[in-house]
């Protein structure tokens, strides 16, 4: 009886002081949902949706989801006749263009779309020339059809969204080419 009471008092004191007596798994940031609007992506809507699915399969703390009625999107996607490009306003926010010029030049549309989402997720162009690096963009050969982020790129996105805190706004133009 005395031992039980002593243990209870000890546990209560430990809780007051903030001592953790039992190990627990490390806390993970909640999954951040980013809503995208592809309604202006014209003939590329399906490719934009596929690119979101690629990222959703590679990272766990951020989700790209089509915007629903009544919700403001974090990301707007457009199609035009120029070169693909992204304008970020802050981590996870901005707009990007699925430029037809790169598609006409022979670049793989799904790789372009996944790459542009990569910019919104905080990845810069790397210009390594390697097809295995999604963020190498147009420095990889036109024949490259790899639309998957590398393990390092996915890990960087995980780190970017680990804290759940949005980065300071940027006015940066990032392009595929």
XYZ file of N, CA and C in Angstrom, residues 3-118:
348
model
N 3.994 1.430 -0.890
C 4.748 1.447 -2.153
C 3.883 1.976 -3.295
N 2.639 1.536 -3.345
C 1.745 1.973 -4.409
C 1.511 3.475 -4.318
N 1.282 3.968 -3.098
C 1.062 5.398 -2.904
C 2.323 6.182 -3.265
N 3.491 5.681 -2.861
C 4.769 6.325 -3.173
C 4.963 6.372 -4.690
N 4.665 5.274 -5.382
C 4.801 5.222 -6.840
C 3.866 6.224 -7.508
N 2.647 6.334 -7.015
C 1.675 7.272 -7.564
C 2.162 8.704 -7.388
N 2.666 9.027 -6.214
C 3.191 10.369 -5.952
C 4.394 10.640 -6.849
N 5.266 9.652 -6.998
C 6.451 9.796 -7.846
C 6.058 10.053 -9.301
N 5.093 9.316 -9.801
C 4.608 9.521 -11.163
C 3.981 10.895 -11.328
N 3.216 11.330 -10.357
C 2.582 12.648 -10.412
C 3.645 13.745 -10.439
N 4.670 13.621 -9.605
C 5.756 14.598 -9.590
C 6.503 14.610 -10.908
N 6.764 13.428 -11.442
C 7.463 13.340 -12.721
C 6.656 14.036 -13.807
N 5.343 13.832 -13.810
C 4.480 14.473 -14.803
C 4.506 15.989 -14.646
N 4.501 16.471 -13.407
C 4.555 17.917 -13.162
C 5.855 18.527 -13.640
N 6.944 17.801 -13.444
C 8.256 18.310 -13.835
C 8.483 18.132 -15.332
N 7.711 17.269 -15.967
C 7.859 17.060 -17.397
C 8.805 15.928 -17.738
N 9.068 15.049 -16.811
C 9.946 13.915 -17.064
C 9.142 12.836 -17.760
N 9.706 12.308 -18.840
C 9.038 11.222 -19.544
C 9.633 9.920 -19.039
N 8.805 9.083 -18.427
C 9.282 7.845 -17.857
C 9.176 6.671 -18.816
N 8.309 6.765 -19.811
C 8.125 5.683 -20.764
C 8.509 6.205 -22.130
N 9.332 5.454 -22.858
C 9.748 5.866 -24.197
C 8.564 5.862 -25.146
N 8.566 6.775 -26.071
C 7.505 6.844 -27.070
C 8.144 7.062 -28.432
N 7.424 6.717 -29.468
C 7.915 6.942 -30.822
C 8.041 8.436 -31.049
N 9.001 8.869 -31.867
C 9.146 10.294 -32.124
C 7.893 10.847 -32.815
N 7.575 12.062 -32.457
C 6.402 12.693 -33.060
C 6.707 13.066 -34.502
N 5.738 12.879 -35.361
C 5.878 13.251 -36.761
C 4.898 14.373 -37.049
N 5.305 15.247 -37.965
C 4.405 16.317 -38.352
C 3.183 15.721 -39.029
N 2.066 16.327 -38.816
C 0.839 15.872 -39.465
C 0.986 16.050 -40.971
N 0.311 15.215 -41.710
C 0.349 15.327 -43.160
C -0.297 16.641 -43.568
N 0.408 17.393 -44.385
C -0.116 18.669 -44.871
C -0.779 18.420 -46.220
N -2.012 18.819 -46.373
C -2.740 18.658 -47.620
C -2.638 19.938 -48.423
N -2.180 19.799 -49.657
C -2.105 20.915 -50.593
C -3.135 20.674 -51.687
N -4.014 21.621 -51.878
C -5.059 21.496 -52.883
C -4.606 22.172 -54.176
N -4.769 21.453 -55.278
C -4.384 22.027 -56.562
C -5.605 22.121 -57.482
N -5.592 23.145 -58.315
C -6.656 23.375 -59.288
C -6.054 23.197 -60.674
N -6.429 22.118 -61.348
C -5.935 21.836 -62.694
C -6.985 22.162 -63.758
N -8.019 22.898 -63.390
C -9.109 23.168 -64.337
C -8.649 23.992 -65.540
N -7.534 24.705 -65.422
C -7.014 25.504 -66.531
C -5.826 24.823 -67.227
N -5.590 23.550 -66.911
C -4.475 22.815 -67.506
C -4.849 22.211 -68.859
N -6.047 22.457 -69.300
C -6.567 22.051 -70.602
C -6.309 20.572 -70.888
N -5.598 20.247 -71.947
C -5.401 18.847 -72.324
C -4.465 18.094 -71.387
N -3.899 18.774 -70.406
C -2.942 18.148 -69.493
C -3.535 17.808 -68.121
N -4.847 17.943 -67.940
C -5.457 17.679 -66.637
C -5.112 16.280 -66.142
N -5.237 15.274 -66.981
C -4.946 13.893 -66.559
C -3.481 13.728 -66.172
N -2.595 14.392 -66.886
C -1.154 14.318 -66.579
C -0.863 14.997 -65.244
N -1.512 16.108 -64.977
C -1.344 16.805 -63.699
C -1.798 15.896 -62.555
N -2.935 15.243 -62.736
C -3.433 14.322 -61.711
C -2.472 13.152 -61.513
N -1.907 12.626 -62.592
C -0.921 11.543 -62.487
C 0.309 12.010 -61.717
N 0.769 13.217 -62.000
C 1.959 13.753 -61.319
C 1.701 13.884 -59.819
N 0.504 14.320 -59.448
C 0.158 14.405 -58.026
C 0.200 13.015 -57.401
N -0.294 12.023 -58.118
C -0.277 10.641 -57.633
C 1.154 10.141 -57.451
N 2.042 10.510 -58.358
C 3.457 10.118 -58.229
C 4.016 10.660 -56.921
N 3.827 11.961 -56.674
C 4.349 12.556 -55.433
C 3.688 11.940 -54.206
N 2.399 11.701 -54.261
C 1.698 11.117 -53.114
C 2.215 9.718 -52.797
N 2.733 9.035 -53.785
C 3.296 7.713 -53.564
C 4.723 7.731 -53.043
N 5.378 8.895 -53.103
C 6.777 8.983 -52.708
C 7.028 9.715 -51.398
N 6.073 10.531 -50.956
C 6.235 11.277 -49.706
C 5.015 11.041 -48.825
N 5.208 11.146 -47.525
C 4.106 10.844 -46.617
C 3.610 12.035 -45.800
N 4.361 13.115 -45.742
C 3.911 14.212 -44.885
C 3.326 15.392 -45.662
N 3.121 15.197 -46.959
C 2.410 16.182 -47.768
C 1.591 15.407 -48.798
N 0.361 15.883 -49.049
C -0.540 15.245 -50.010
C -1.015 16.289 -50.992
N -0.970 15.935 -52.267
C -1.500 16.787 -53.322
C -2.882 16.252 -53.685
N -3.896 17.106 -53.532
C -5.284 16.693 -53.690
C -5.993 17.699 -54.599
N -6.805 17.208 -55.557
C -7.586 18.150 -56.374
C -8.483 19.008 -55.478
N -8.579 20.273 -55.806
C -9.385 21.190 -55.009
C -10.856 20.803 -55.088
N -11.538 20.991 -54.000
C -12.977 20.718 -53.945
C -13.730 22.036 -53.946
N -15.002 21.962 -54.267
C -15.847 23.159 -54.322
C -15.805 23.907 -52.996
N -15.671 25.216 -53.085
C -15.692 26.049 -51.895
C -14.349 26.199 -51.200
N -13.316 25.548 -51.706
C -11.989 25.607 -51.087
C -11.056 26.391 -52.015
N -10.175 27.177 -51.454
C -9.184 27.911 -52.225
C -7.971 27.003 -52.451
N -7.525 26.857 -53.692
C -6.377 25.984 -53.934
C -5.058 26.626 -53.491
N -4.122 25.776 -53.088
C -2.756 26.227 -52.811
C -1.986 26.406 -54.115
N -2.363 25.590 -55.102
C -1.618 25.498 -56.357
C -2.604 25.617 -57.513
N -2.251 26.449 -58.469
C -3.042 26.551 -59.698
C -2.145 26.104 -60.851
N -2.724 25.301 -61.743
C -1.968 24.772 -62.873
C -2.633 25.246 -64.159
N -1.799 25.769 -65.070
C -2.278 26.294 -66.339
C -1.545 25.608 -67.480
N -2.103 25.699 -68.672
C -1.421 25.268 -69.891
C -1.280 26.485 -70.789
N -0.133 26.570 -71.446
C 0.056 27.627 -72.437
C 1.076 27.140 -73.474
N 1.389 27.999 -74.420
C 2.290 27.613 -75.505
C 3.761 27.867 -75.197
N 4.075 28.373 -74.024
C 5.464 28.662 -73.658
C 6.187 27.447 -73.112
N 7.259 27.725 -72.399
C 8.063 26.696 -71.753
C 7.496 26.439 -70.348
N 7.543 25.214 -69.841
C 7.042 24.968 -68.477
C 7.772 25.849 -67.460
N 7.015 26.325 -66.465
C 7.610 27.205 -65.464
C 6.734 27.241 -64.222
N 7.374 27.576 -63.108
C 6.684 27.621 -61.825
C 6.953 28.944 -61.143
N 5.930 29.474 -60.519
C 6.043 30.675 -59.699
C 5.582 30.290 -58.299
N 6.496 30.249 -57.357
C 6.122 29.908 -55.985
C 5.906 31.186 -55.190
N 4.955 31.127 -54.268
C 4.737 32.258 -53.367
C 5.218 31.915 -51.967
N 5.200 30.638 -51.620
C 5.755 30.112 -50.377
C 5.752 28.595 -50.524
N 6.360 27.908 -49.594
C 6.423 26.453 -49.671
C 5.014 25.870 -49.757
N 4.756 25.132 -50.844
C 3.455 24.504 -51.033
C 2.420 25.385 -51.702
N 2.807 26.577 -52.114
C 1.867 27.524 -52.712
C 2.455 28.159 -53.960
N 1.604 28.349 -54.951
C 2.043 29.020 -56.167
C 1.253 28.558 -57.371
N 1.834 28.798 -58.538
C 1.201 28.375 -59.782
C 2.274 27.859 -60.720
N 1.878 26.941 -61.579
C 2.820 26.483 -62.583
C 2.120 26.280 -63.910
N 2.928 26.338 -64.953
C 2.432 26.262 -66.317
C 2.977 25.021 -67.002
N 2.077 24.268 -67.583
C 2.448 23.117 -68.399
C 2.646 23.660 -69.804
N 3.857 24.116 -70.100
C 4.151 24.737 -71.384
C 4.232 23.727 -72.520
N 3.472 23.986 -73.557
C 3.426 23.069 -74.694
C 4.744 23.018 -75.463
N 5.547 24.060 -75.372
C 6.810 24.090 -76.120
C 7.683 22.881 -75.782
N 7.790 22.530 -74.527
C 8.605 21.379 -74.129
C 7.994 20.070 -74.633
N 6.678 19.985 -74.615
C 6.004 18.778 -75.107
C 6.241 18.641 -76.608
N 6.106 19.737 -77.339
C 6.352 19.727 -78.781
C 7.815 19.345 -79.070
N 8.733 19.772 -78.203
C 10.158 19.423 -78.360
C 10.438 17.964 -78.030
N 9.443 17.248 -77.473
C 9.594 15.822 -77.220
C 9.769 15.428 -75.767
N 9.731 16.391 -74.841
C 9.862 16.046 -73.424
C 8.595 15.339 -72.950
N 8.764 14.408 -72.025
C 7.681 13.557 -71.530
C 6.762 14.373 -70.614
N 5.487 14.511 -70.973
C 4.572 15.359 -70.199
C 4.482 14.999 -68.706
N 4.456 13.717 -68.374
C 4.357 13.352 -66.961
C 5.605 13.781 -66.196
N 6.768 13.666 -66.804
C 8.005 14.122 -66.155
C 7.956 15.638 -65.936
N 7.458 16.362 -66.918
C 7.349 17.820 -66.791
C 6.439 18.168 -65.612
N 5.266 17.553 -65.561
C 4.291 17.880 -64.514
C 4.820 17.520 -63.128
N 5.453 16.360 -63.013
C 6.000 15.942 -61.714
C 7.121 16.887 -61.297
N 7.943 17.288 -62.257
C 9.038 18.235 -62.001
C 8.482 19.573 -61.490
N 7.453 20.088 -62.151
C 6.898 21.387 -61.749
C 6.264 21.317 -60.364
N 5.579 20.226 -60.047
C 5.092 20.044 -58.670
C 6.281 20.041 -57.702
N 7.404 19.476 -58.129
C 8.606 19.455 -57.286
C 9.022 20.851 -56.850
